[in-house]
Amino acid sequence: MIQHFRKKFILISTCALVVVIITIIGSISAVTYFQARQEVTSVLTVLSDNEGRMPARQVPSQSNFFPQQRLTRESLSQYRYFSATIPHDGGPIQVDNQHILSVSAATIRQLAQRVERRNTDRGQVLYNSSVYAYQVRRNSKQTLVVFLDESLMMSRARKIIDLGILLGMVSLVLYTIVLVLLSRRAIRPIIEAEQRQKEFITNAGHELKTPLTVISANTEMQELTSGETELTASTKQQVSRMTKLVNYLVSLARLQEQPQMTMIPVDASGVVNRAVKSFKSVAANADHQFETAVAPAITVLADENYLYELVSILIDNANKYCDPGGTVTVQLAAVKKNAVLTVSNSYAKGDQVDTARFFERFYRENKARTLSKNAGYGIGLSMARTIVHNFHGRISAKYTAGKISFIVSLRRVTPK
């Protein structure tokens, strides 16, 4: 139980950090990328306003989000750009390629004509594995197309994004390592409280057994001298109930202390059949129909004694809360790689119960059952869940077609 809680604590804490890191890195990446795009737009706008040439003085940024950015002749010298002017009268295309070396004048003319055919004012073109952003400025006489190699800006943005991702992953790994190392200390109060609870239950159980034994012995002595009366019968009945409750509590506490189970391949079909055989007479005395469908030769990895205890708990629970004249059904089947045990009982008012709470300790749907001679203590199903958890299986409850069913799924072992 503590190990499960510890793993869950580590998982939830790590997931929370992942969400925070993704949010931070995502925000930084988005702002960085947006700023790079704004820089490209600002440079193109400045060049377009100056007929594809560098301005003679400092120019304020065109970005409303980054007003601190200023573009000057010195800052523009870091960019690689070129332009083409296309006359509307059919004259030759004028090219300015003084700030680019890798693109020839003929290629610039081809790119300008391609952009003109697109009939868009902004966009991107790919040439020789490089991406060039462009902006078009038109007037009555000519069309000016300015191209800017955006590799410099976008590479800076990608480096920042990659660095953020790397730092985020390193931080996540370091945080997880530290969390694993310190998690036991973090949940130490819970571990100590759980341990004290188990010790209290075990000690209290042993302390209660002595007075119960004395009361039972005194009652038997009184019956020997005075005969059995309604009071002595009632006392014996309550002593028996109290003894069962104490035994349940001690058994549950031991189960949660990670008992030494012998996990070996077990003939689940044989174990279920033995449990069914022991309960047939009990079901008959309670006027319940008993149906079984146990597939042969199903083997699971479990502890045989605890597996028998698990099946007995589920059948006993089904028999206790089955409607008068109802049916208790036990099924064991192989479903893909799992062995599925289903124990069902008729219960007309099952649509009024909360099956999700059945495995809570001391939970009983009908509080009036506490006075019934067949009432349970709300501990058996909690024990069943703990046993299944120790078997690394799954257990669930559902209500369908007038029946409450408990489904246990355990990993099958294929005989060699």
PDB file of C-alpha atoms in Angstrom, residues 119-386:
ATOM      1  CA  ASN A 119      -0.612  37.819 -56.612  1.00  0.00           C
ATOM      2  CA  THR A 120       0.115  38.009 -52.864  1.00  0.00           C
ATOM      3  CA  ASP A 121       1.785  40.810 -50.894  1.00  0.00           C
ATOM      4  CA  ARG A 122       3.647  38.580 -48.433  1.00  0.00           C
ATOM      5  CA  GLY A 123       4.902  35.028 -48.335  1.00  0.00           C
ATOM      6  CA  GLN A 124       7.862  32.708 -48.623  1.00  0.00           C
ATOM      7  CA  VAL A 125       9.757  31.000 -51.436  1.00  0.00           C
ATOM      8  CA  LEU A 126      12.225  28.139 -51.251  1.00  0.00           C
ATOM      9  CA  TYR A 127      15.435  28.236 -53.233  1.00  0.00           C
ATOM     10  CA  ASN A 128      18.526  26.093 -52.859  1.00  0.00           C
ATOM     11  CA  SER A 129      17.406  24.761 -49.410  1.00  0.00           C
ATOM     12  CA  SER A 130      16.994  28.317 -48.095  1.00  0.00           C
ATOM     13  CA  VAL A 131      13.728  30.034 -47.237  1.00  0.00           C
ATOM     14  CA  TYR A 132      13.317  33.623 -48.403  1.00  0.00           C
ATOM     15  CA  ALA A 133      10.515  35.783 -47.068  1.00  0.00           C
ATOM     16  CA  TYR A 134       9.231  38.391 -49.502  1.00  0.00           C
ATOM     17  CA  GLN A 135       7.095  41.513 -49.491  1.00  0.00           C
ATOM     18  CA  VAL A 136       5.547  43.159 -52.533  1.00  0.00           C
ATOM     19  CA  ARG A 137       5.040  46.917 -52.965  1.00  0.00           C
ATOM     20  CA  ARG A 138       3.053  48.059 -56.013  1.00  0.00           C
ATOM     21  CA  ASN A 139       2.392  51.427 -57.636  1.00  0.00           C
ATOM     22  CA  SER A 140       1.081  52.581 -60.988  1.00  0.00           C
ATOM     23  CA  LYS A 141       4.415  52.183 -62.786  1.00  0.00           C
ATOM     24  CA  GLN A 142       6.171  49.200 -61.252  1.00  0.00           C
ATOM     25  CA  THR A 143       6.163  46.358 -58.750  1.00  0.00           C
ATOM     26  CA  LEU A 144       8.914  46.113 -56.152  1.00  0.00           C
ATOM     27  CA  VAL A 145       9.629  42.661 -54.665  1.00  0.00           C
ATOM     28  CA  VAL A 146      11.987  42.545 -51.670  1.00  0.00           C
ATOM     29  CA  PHE A 147      13.415  39.203 -50.532  1.00  0.00           C
ATOM     30  CA  LEU A 148      14.990  38.469 -47.150  1.00  0.00           C
ATOM     31  CA  ASP A 149      16.866  35.324 -46.121  1.00  0.00           C
ATOM     32  CA  GLU A 150      15.114  34.521 -42.857  1.00  0.00           C
ATOM     33  CA  SER A 151      17.525  31.720 -41.907  1.00  0.00           C
ATOM     34  CA  LEU A 152      19.441  33.925 -39.459  1.00  0.00           C
ATOM     35  CA  MET A 153      16.392  34.988 -37.450  1.00  0.00           C
ATOM     36  CA  MET A 154      14.708  31.592 -37.481  1.00  0.00           C
ATOM     37  CA  SER A 155      17.933  29.757 -36.581  1.00  0.00           C
ATOM     38  CA  ARG A 156      18.305  31.995 -33.513  1.00  0.00           C
ATOM     39  CA  ALA A 157      14.708  31.208 -32.566  1.00  0.00           C
ATOM     40  CA  ARG A 158      15.265  27.476 -33.065  1.00  0.00           C
ATOM     41  CA  LYS A 159      18.391  27.559 -30.903  1.00  0.00           C
ATOM     42  CA  ILE A 160      16.467  29.211 -28.078  1.00  0.00           C
ATOM     43  CA  ILE A 161      13.627  26.696 -28.440  1.00  0.00           C
ATOM     44  CA  ASP A 162      16.029  23.728 -28.550  1.00  0.00           C
ATOM     45  CA  LEU A 163      17.889  25.069 -25.530  1.00  0.00           C
ATOM     46  CA  GLY A 164      14.621  25.478 -23.645  1.00  0.00           C
ATOM     47  CA  ILE A 165      13.568  21.904 -24.469  1.00  0.00           C
ATOM     48  CA  LEU A 166      16.979  20.569 -23.415  1.00  0.00           C
ATOM     49  CA  LEU A 167      16.923  22.480 -20.132  1.00  0.00           C
ATOM     50  CA  GLY A 168      13.355  21.355 -19.515  1.00  0.00           C
ATOM     51  CA  MET A 169      14.254  17.687 -20.048  1.00  0.00           C
ATOM     52  CA  VAL A 170      17.342  17.976 -17.841  1.00  0.00           C
ATOM     53  CA  SER A 171      15.282  19.690 -15.142  1.00  0.00           C
ATOM     54  CA  LEU A 172      12.615  16.991 -15.368  1.00  0.00           C
ATOM     55  CA  VAL A 173      15.161  14.180 -15.048  1.00  0.00           C
ATOM     56  CA  LEU A 174      16.935  15.850 -12.113  1.00  0.00           C
ATOM     57  CA  TYR A 175      13.622  16.623 -10.407  1.00  0.00           C
ATOM     58  CA  THR A 176      12.443  13.029 -10.821  1.00  0.00           C
ATOM     59  CA  ILE A 177      15.706  11.663  -9.405  1.00  0.00           C
ATOM     60  CA  VAL A 178      15.557  13.996  -6.402  1.00  0.00           C
ATOM     61  CA  LEU A 179      11.861  13.210  -5.920  1.00  0.00           C
ATOM     62  CA  VAL A 180      12.502   9.460  -5.939  1.00  0.00           C
ATOM     63  CA  LEU A 181      15.338   9.866  -3.427  1.00  0.00           C
ATOM     64  CA  LEU A 182      13.338  12.115  -1.107  1.00  0.00           C
ATOM     65  CA  SER A 183       9.836  10.715  -1.622  1.00  0.00           C
ATOM     66  CA  ARG A 184      10.094   8.294   1.274  1.00  0.00           C
ATOM     67  CA  ARG A 185      11.060  11.144   3.581  1.00  0.00           C
ATOM     68  CA  ALA A 186       8.196  13.254   2.218  1.00  0.00           C
ATOM     69  CA  ILE A 187       5.598  10.589   2.982  1.00  0.00           C
ATOM     70  CA  ARG A 188       7.248   9.429   6.203  1.00  0.00           C
ATOM     71  CA  PRO A 189       4.395  10.815   8.383  1.00  0.00           C
ATOM     72  CA  ILE A 190       1.911   8.798   6.327  1.00  0.00           C
ATOM     73  CA  ILE A 191       4.098   5.693   6.597  1.00  0.00           C
ATOM     74  CA  GLU A 192       4.370   6.111  10.366  1.00  0.00           C
ATOM     75  CA  ALA A 193       0.630   6.720  10.733  1.00  0.00           C
ATOM     76  CA  GLU A 194      -0.124   3.636   8.628  1.00  0.00           C
ATOM     77  CA  GLN A 195       2.312   1.579  10.660  1.00  0.00           C
ATOM     78  CA  ARG A 196       0.807   2.765  13.936  1.00  0.00           C
ATOM     79  CA  GLN A 197      -2.642   1.913  12.633  1.00  0.00           C
ATOM     80  CA  LYS A 198      -1.577  -1.608  11.695  1.00  0.00           C
ATOM     81  CA  GLU A 199       0.156  -2.116  15.023  1.00  0.00           C
ATOM     82  CA  PHE A 200      -2.904  -0.828  16.870  1.00  0.00           C
ATOM     83  CA  ILE A 201      -5.224  -3.172  14.983  1.00  0.00           C
ATOM     84  CA  THR A 202      -2.942  -6.161  15.549  1.00  0.00           C
ATOM     85  CA  ASN A 203      -2.355  -5.385  19.225  1.00  0.00           C
ATOM     86  CA  ALA A 204      -5.996  -4.560  19.861  1.00  0.00           C
ATOM     87  CA  GLY A 205      -7.014  -7.774  18.138  1.00  0.00           C
ATOM     88  CA  HIS A 206      -4.796  -9.856  20.364  1.00  0.00           C
ATOM     89  CA  GLU A 207      -5.919  -7.958  23.478  1.00  0.00           C
ATOM     90  CA  LEU A 208      -9.585  -8.431  22.599  1.00  0.00           C
ATOM     91  CA  LYS A 209      -9.249 -12.154  22.079  1.00  0.00           C
ATOM     92  CA  THR A 210      -8.523 -12.753  25.783  1.00  0.00           C
ATOM     93  CA  PRO A 211     -11.719 -11.186  27.212  1.00  0.00           C
ATOM     94  CA  LEU A 212     -13.756 -12.741  24.391  1.00  0.00           C
ATOM     95  CA  THR A 213     -12.374 -16.142  25.298  1.00  0.00           C
ATOM     96  CA  VAL A 214     -13.185 -15.524  28.974  1.00  0.00           C
ATOM     97  CA  ILE A 215     -16.734 -14.371  28.168  1.00  0.00           C
ATOM     98  CA  SER A 216     -17.267 -17.412  25.960  1.00  0.00           C
ATOM     99  CA  ALA A 217     -15.942 -19.749  28.656  1.00  0.00           C
ATOM    100  CA  ASN A 218     -18.071 -18.120  31.372  1.00  0.00           C
ATOM    101  CA  THR A 219     -21.150 -18.387  29.184  1.00  0.00           C
ATOM    102  CA  GLU A 220     -20.531 -22.068  28.575  1.00  0.00           C
ATOM    103  CA  MET A 221     -20.054 -22.640  32.329  1.00  0.00           C
ATOM    104  CA  GLN A 222     -23.318 -20.814  33.037  1.00  0.00           C
ATOM    105  CA  GLU A 223     -25.101 -23.035  30.512  1.00  0.00           C
ATOM    106  CA  LEU A 224     -23.674 -26.116  32.192  1.00  0.00           C
ATOM    107  CA  THR A 225     -25.051 -25.056  35.571  1.00  0.00           C
ATOM    108  CA  SER A 226     -28.274 -23.271  34.623  1.00  0.00           C
ATOM    109  CA  GLY A 227     -28.981 -24.509  31.128  1.00  0.00           C
ATOM    110  CA  GLU A 228     -29.090 -22.557  27.864  1.00  0.00           C
ATOM    111  CA  THR A 229     -31.234 -19.429  27.989  1.00  0.00           C
ATOM    112  CA  GLU A 230     -32.073 -16.649  25.566  1.00  0.00           C
ATOM    113  CA  LEU A 231     -29.448 -14.433  27.231  1.00  0.00           C
ATOM    114  CA  THR A 232     -26.642 -16.989  26.981  1.00  0.00           C
ATOM    115  CA  ALA A 233     -27.514 -17.741  23.354  1.00  0.00           C
ATOM    116  CA  SER A 234     -27.432 -14.029  22.556  1.00  0.00           C
ATOM    117  CA  THR A 235     -24.113 -13.646  24.370  1.00  0.00           C
ATOM    118  CA  LYS A 236     -22.576 -16.546  22.450  1.00  0.00           C
ATOM    119  CA  GLN A 237     -23.820 -15.146  19.179  1.00  0.00           C
ATOM    120  CA  GLN A 238     -22.326 -11.705  19.848  1.00  0.00           C
ATOM    121  CA  VAL A 239     -19.038 -13.249  21.055  1.00  0.00           C
ATOM    122  CA  SER A 240     -18.870 -15.222  17.818  1.00  0.00           C
ATOM    123  CA  ARG A 241     -19.519 -12.094  15.761  1.00  0.00           C
ATOM    124  CA  MET A 242     -16.935 -10.126  17.699  1.00  0.00           C
ATOM    125  CA  THR A 243     -14.359 -12.908  17.281  1.00  0.00           C
ATOM    126  CA  LYS A 244     -14.925 -12.966  13.533  1.00  0.00           C
ATOM    127  CA  LEU A 245     -14.567  -9.186  13.366  1.00  0.00           C
ATOM    128  CA  VAL A 246     -11.285  -9.279  15.307  1.00  0.00           C
ATOM    129  CA  ASN A 247      -9.952 -12.036  13.061  1.00  0.00           C
ATOM    130  CA  TYR A 248     -10.923 -10.034   9.979  1.00  0.00           C
ATOM    131  CA  LEU A 249      -9.169  -6.931  11.269  1.00  0.00           C
ATOM    132  CA  VAL A 250      -5.977  -8.826  12.110  1.00  0.00           C
ATOM    133  CA  SER A 251      -6.019 -10.594   8.742  1.00  0.00           C
ATOM    134  CA  LEU A 252      -6.488  -7.297   6.882  1.00  0.00           C
ATOM    135  CA  ALA A 253      -3.645  -5.669   8.815  1.00  0.00           C
ATOM    136  CA  ARG A 254      -1.347  -8.580   7.979  1.00  0.00           C
ATOM    137  CA  LEU A 255      -2.343  -8.446   4.329  1.00  0.00           C
ATOM    138  CA  GLN A 256      -1.370  -4.784   4.121  1.00  0.00           C
ATOM    139  CA  GLU A 257       2.038  -5.504   5.636  1.00  0.00           C
ATOM    140  CA  GLN A 258       3.125  -7.088   2.342  1.00  0.00           C
ATOM    141  CA  PRO A 259       2.908 -10.711   3.510  1.00  0.00           C
ATOM    142  CA  GLN A 260       5.339 -13.328   2.287  1.00  0.00           C
ATOM    143  CA  MET A 261       3.328 -14.858  -0.512  1.00  0.00           C
ATOM    144  CA  THR A 262       4.553 -17.849  -2.456  1.00  0.00           C
ATOM    145  CA  MET A 263       3.842 -16.707  -5.996  1.00  0.00           C
ATOM    146  CA  ILE A 264       3.848 -19.866  -8.103  1.00  0.00           C
ATOM    147  CA  PRO A 265       1.728 -21.228 -10.972  1.00  0.00           C
ATOM    148  CA  VAL A 266      -1.544 -22.321  -9.343  1.00  0.00           C
ATOM    149  CA  ASP A 267      -4.373 -24.408 -10.771  1.00  0.00           C
ATOM    150  CA  ALA A 268      -7.054 -21.720 -10.501  1.00  0.00           C
ATOM    151  CA  SER A 269      -9.739 -24.089 -11.806  1.00  0.00           C
ATOM    152  CA  GLY A 270      -9.064 -26.535  -8.983  1.00  0.00           C
ATOM    153  CA  VAL A 271      -8.998 -23.809  -6.324  1.00  0.00           C
ATOM    154  CA  VAL A 272     -12.312 -22.326  -7.512  1.00  0.00           C
ATOM    155  CA  ASN A 273     -13.940 -25.766  -7.625  1.00  0.00           C
ATOM    156  CA  ARG A 274     -12.811 -26.488  -4.041  1.00  0.00           C
ATOM    157  CA  ALA A 275     -14.239 -23.166  -2.827  1.00  0.00           C
ATOM    158  CA  VAL A 276     -17.483 -23.774  -4.717  1.00  0.00           C
ATOM    159  CA  LYS A 277     -17.835 -27.230  -3.196  1.00  0.00           C
ATOM    160  CA  SER A 278     -17.477 -25.894   0.336  1.00  0.00           C
ATOM    161  CA  PHE A 279     -20.212 -23.279  -0.203  1.00  0.00           C
ATOM    162  CA  LYS A 280     -22.851 -25.378  -1.977  1.00  0.00           C
ATOM    163  CA  SER A 281     -24.471 -26.550   1.232  1.00  0.00           C
ATOM    164  CA  VAL A 282     -24.359 -23.013   2.669  1.00  0.00           C
ATOM    165  CA  ALA A 283     -26.174 -21.664  -0.388  1.00  0.00           C
ATOM    166  CA  ALA A 284     -28.731 -24.479  -0.231  1.00  0.00           C
ATOM    167  CA  ASN A 285     -29.476 -23.733   3.424  1.00  0.00           C
ATOM    168  CA  ALA A 286     -30.040 -20.092   2.508  1.00  0.00           C
ATOM    169  CA  ASP A 287     -32.510 -21.157  -0.221  1.00  0.00           C
ATOM    170  CA  HIS A 288     -30.251 -19.861  -3.008  1.00  0.00           C
ATOM    171  CA  GLN A 289     -29.650 -21.428  -6.390  1.00  0.00           C
ATOM    172  CA  PHE A 290     -25.974 -22.122  -7.069  1.00  0.00           C
ATOM    173  CA  GLU A 291     -24.641 -22.114 -10.636  1.00  0.00           C
ATOM    174  CA  THR A 292     -21.051 -22.658 -11.734  1.00  0.00           C
ATOM    175  CA  ALA A 293     -19.165 -22.512 -15.025  1.00  0.00           C
ATOM    176  CA  VAL A 294     -15.495 -23.174 -14.337  1.00  0.00           C
ATOM    177  CA  ALA A 295     -13.260 -23.713 -17.335  1.00  0.00           C
ATOM    178  CA  PRO A 296     -10.693 -26.481 -16.789  1.00  0.00           C
ATOM    179  CA  ALA A 297      -6.908 -26.234 -16.718  1.00  0.00           C
ATOM    180  CA  ILE A 298      -6.604 -22.488 -16.085  1.00  0.00           C
ATOM    181  CA  THR A 299      -3.333 -21.628 -14.357  1.00  0.00           C
ATOM    182  CA  VAL A 300      -2.460 -18.289 -12.776  1.00  0.00           C
ATOM    183  CA  LEU A 301       0.536 -16.904 -10.915  1.00  0.00           C
ATOM    184  CA  ALA A 302      -0.631 -16.552  -7.313  1.00  0.00           C
ATOM    185  CA  ASP A 303      -0.402 -17.869  -3.773  1.00  0.00           C
ATOM    186  CA  GLU A 304      -2.726 -20.870  -3.522  1.00  0.00           C
ATOM    187  CA  ASN A 305      -3.895 -20.212   0.052  1.00  0.00           C
ATOM    188  CA  TYR A 306      -4.640 -16.542  -0.582  1.00  0.00           C
ATOM    189  CA  LEU A 307      -6.323 -17.384  -3.903  1.00  0.00           C
ATOM    190  CA  TYR A 308      -8.645 -19.770  -2.067  1.00  0.00           C
ATOM    191  CA  GLU A 309      -9.298 -17.030   0.514  1.00  0.00           C
ATOM    192  CA  LEU A 310     -10.119 -14.573  -2.294  1.00  0.00           C
ATOM    193  CA  VAL A 311     -12.628 -16.911  -3.949  1.00  0.00           C
ATOM    194  CA  SER A 312     -14.194 -17.765  -0.572  1.00  0.00           C
ATOM    195  CA  ILE A 313     -14.641 -14.082   0.323  1.00  0.00           C
ATOM    196  CA  LEU A 314     -16.400 -13.328  -2.957  1.00  0.00           C
ATOM    197  CA  ILE A 315     -18.694 -16.378  -2.802  1.00  0.00           C
ATOM    198  CA  ASP A 316     -19.511 -15.742   0.865  1.00  0.00           C
ATOM    199  CA  ASN A 317     -20.330 -12.103   0.086  1.00  0.00           C
ATOM    200  CA  ALA A 318     -22.553 -13.117  -2.849  1.00  0.00           C
ATOM    201  CA  ASN A 319     -24.383 -15.664  -0.697  1.00  0.00           C
ATOM    202  CA  LYS A 320     -24.955 -13.165   2.146  1.00  0.00           C
ATOM    203  CA  TYR A 321     -26.489 -10.457   0.011  1.00  0.00           C
ATOM    204  CA  CYS A 322     -28.309 -12.559  -2.557  1.00  0.00           C
ATOM    205  CA  ASP A 323     -32.075 -12.010  -2.739  1.00  0.00           C
ATOM    206  CA  PRO A 324     -34.238 -14.755  -1.173  1.00  0.00           C
ATOM    207  CA  GLY A 325     -34.639 -17.495  -3.753  1.00  0.00           C
ATOM    208  CA  GLY A 326     -32.026 -15.805  -5.934  1.00  0.00           C
ATOM    209  CA  THR A 327     -29.041 -17.232  -7.755  1.00  0.00           C
ATOM    210  CA  VAL A 328     -25.333 -17.174  -6.945  1.00  0.00           C
ATOM    211  CA  THR A 329     -23.160 -17.672 -10.030  1.00  0.00           C
ATOM    212  CA  VAL A 330     -19.444 -18.466 -10.135  1.00  0.00           C
ATOM    213  CA  GLN A 331     -17.636 -18.380 -13.464  1.00  0.00           C
ATOM    214  CA  LEU A 332     -13.983 -18.817 -14.388  1.00  0.00           C
ATOM    215  CA  ALA A 333     -12.903 -18.314 -17.978  1.00  0.00           C
ATOM    216  CA  ALA A 334      -9.785 -17.643 -20.019  1.00  0.00           C
ATOM    217  CA  VAL A 335      -9.985 -14.276 -21.780  1.00  0.00           C
ATOM    218  CA  LYS A 336      -6.952 -13.662 -23.995  1.00  0.00           C
ATOM    219  CA  LYS A 337      -3.942 -13.629 -21.646  1.00  0.00           C
ATOM    220  CA  ASN A 338      -6.004 -13.328 -18.456  1.00  0.00           C
ATOM    221  CA  ALA A 339      -8.046 -15.574 -16.223  1.00  0.00           C
ATOM    222  CA  VAL A 340     -11.334 -13.860 -15.365  1.00  0.00           C
ATOM    223  CA  LEU A 341     -13.259 -14.894 -12.245  1.00  0.00           C
ATOM    224  CA  THR A 342     -16.826 -13.569 -12.040  1.00  0.00           C
ATOM    225  CA  VAL A 343     -18.947 -14.034  -8.919  1.00  0.00           C
ATOM    226  CA  SER A 344     -22.535 -12.751  -9.198  1.00  0.00           C
ATOM    227  CA  ASN A 345     -25.655 -12.738  -7.081  1.00  0.00           C
ATOM    228  CA  SER A 346     -29.237 -11.674  -7.636  1.00  0.00           C
ATOM    229  CA  TYR A 347     -30.055  -8.312  -6.106  1.00  0.00           C
ATOM    230  CA  ALA A 348     -33.233  -6.549  -7.230  1.00  0.00           C
ATOM    231  CA  LYS A 349     -32.308  -3.190  -5.692  1.00  0.00           C
ATOM    232  CA  GLY A 350     -28.838  -3.101  -7.192  1.00  0.00           C
ATOM    233  CA  ASP A 351     -29.595   0.030  -9.201  1.00  0.00           C
ATOM    234  CA  GLN A 352     -29.712   1.925  -5.894  1.00  0.00           C
ATOM    235  CA  VAL A 353     -26.210   0.986  -4.730  1.00  0.00           C
ATOM    236  CA  ASP A 354     -22.866   2.610  -5.438  1.00  0.00           C
ATOM    237  CA  THR A 355     -20.676  -0.254  -6.654  1.00  0.00           C
ATOM    238  CA  ALA A 356     -17.607   1.997  -6.682  1.00  0.00           C
ATOM    239  CA  ARG A 357     -17.661   2.071  -2.857  1.00  0.00           C
ATOM    240  CA  PHE A 358     -17.955  -1.672  -2.279  1.00  0.00           C
ATOM    241  CA  PHE A 359     -14.226  -2.040  -1.615  1.00  0.00           C
ATOM    242  CA  GLU A 360     -14.083   0.682   1.036  1.00  0.00           C
ATOM    243  CA  ARG A 361     -13.272  -0.640   4.491  1.00  0.00           C
ATOM    244  CA  PHE A 362     -16.364  -0.943   6.779  1.00  0.00           C
ATOM    245  CA  TYR A 363     -18.675   0.174   3.946  1.00  0.00           C
ATOM    246  CA  ARG A 364     -22.159  -1.311   3.769  1.00  0.00           C
ATOM    247  CA  GLU A 365     -24.843   0.017   1.484  1.00  0.00           C
ATOM    248  CA  ASN A 366     -27.752  -0.966   3.692  1.00  0.00           C
ATOM    249  CA  LYS A 367     -27.071   0.211   7.223  1.00  0.00           C
ATOM    250  CA  ALA A 368     -29.989  -1.871   8.515  1.00  0.00           C
ATOM    251  CA  ARG A 369     -27.949  -4.979   7.775  1.00  0.00           C
ATOM    252  CA  THR A 370     -25.773  -4.253  10.791  1.00  0.00           C
ATOM    253  CA  LEU A 371     -28.437  -5.915  12.926  1.00  0.00           C
ATOM    254  CA  SER A 372     -28.870  -8.895  10.658  1.00  0.00           C
ATOM    255  CA  LYS A 373     -27.383 -12.199  11.699  1.00  0.00           C
ATOM    256  CA  ASN A 374     -25.951 -12.595   8.195  1.00  0.00           C
ATOM    257  CA  ALA A 375     -24.511  -9.081   8.050  1.00  0.00           C
ATOM    258  CA  GLY A 376     -20.880  -8.640   7.179  1.00  0.00           C
ATOM    259  CA  TYR A 377     -18.464  -6.084   8.500  1.00  0.00           C
ATOM    260  CA  GLY A 378     -17.477  -4.274   5.328  1.00  0.00           C
ATOM    261  CA  ILE A 379     -13.995  -5.802   5.565  1.00  0.00           C
ATOM    262  CA  GLY A 380     -14.141  -8.886   3.338  1.00  0.00           C
ATOM    263  CA  LEU A 381     -14.192  -7.011   0.026  1.00  0.00           C
ATOM    264  CA  SER A 382     -11.401  -4.746   1.242  1.00  0.00           C
ATOM    265  CA  MET A 383      -9.370  -7.886   1.938  1.00  0.00           C
ATOM    266  CA  ALA A 384     -10.251  -9.215  -1.519  1.00  0.00           C
ATOM    267  CA  ARG A 385      -9.015  -6.037  -3.146  1.00  0.00           C
ATOM    268  CA  THR A 386      -5.737  -6.203  -1.191  1.00  0.00           C
TER     269      THR A 386
END
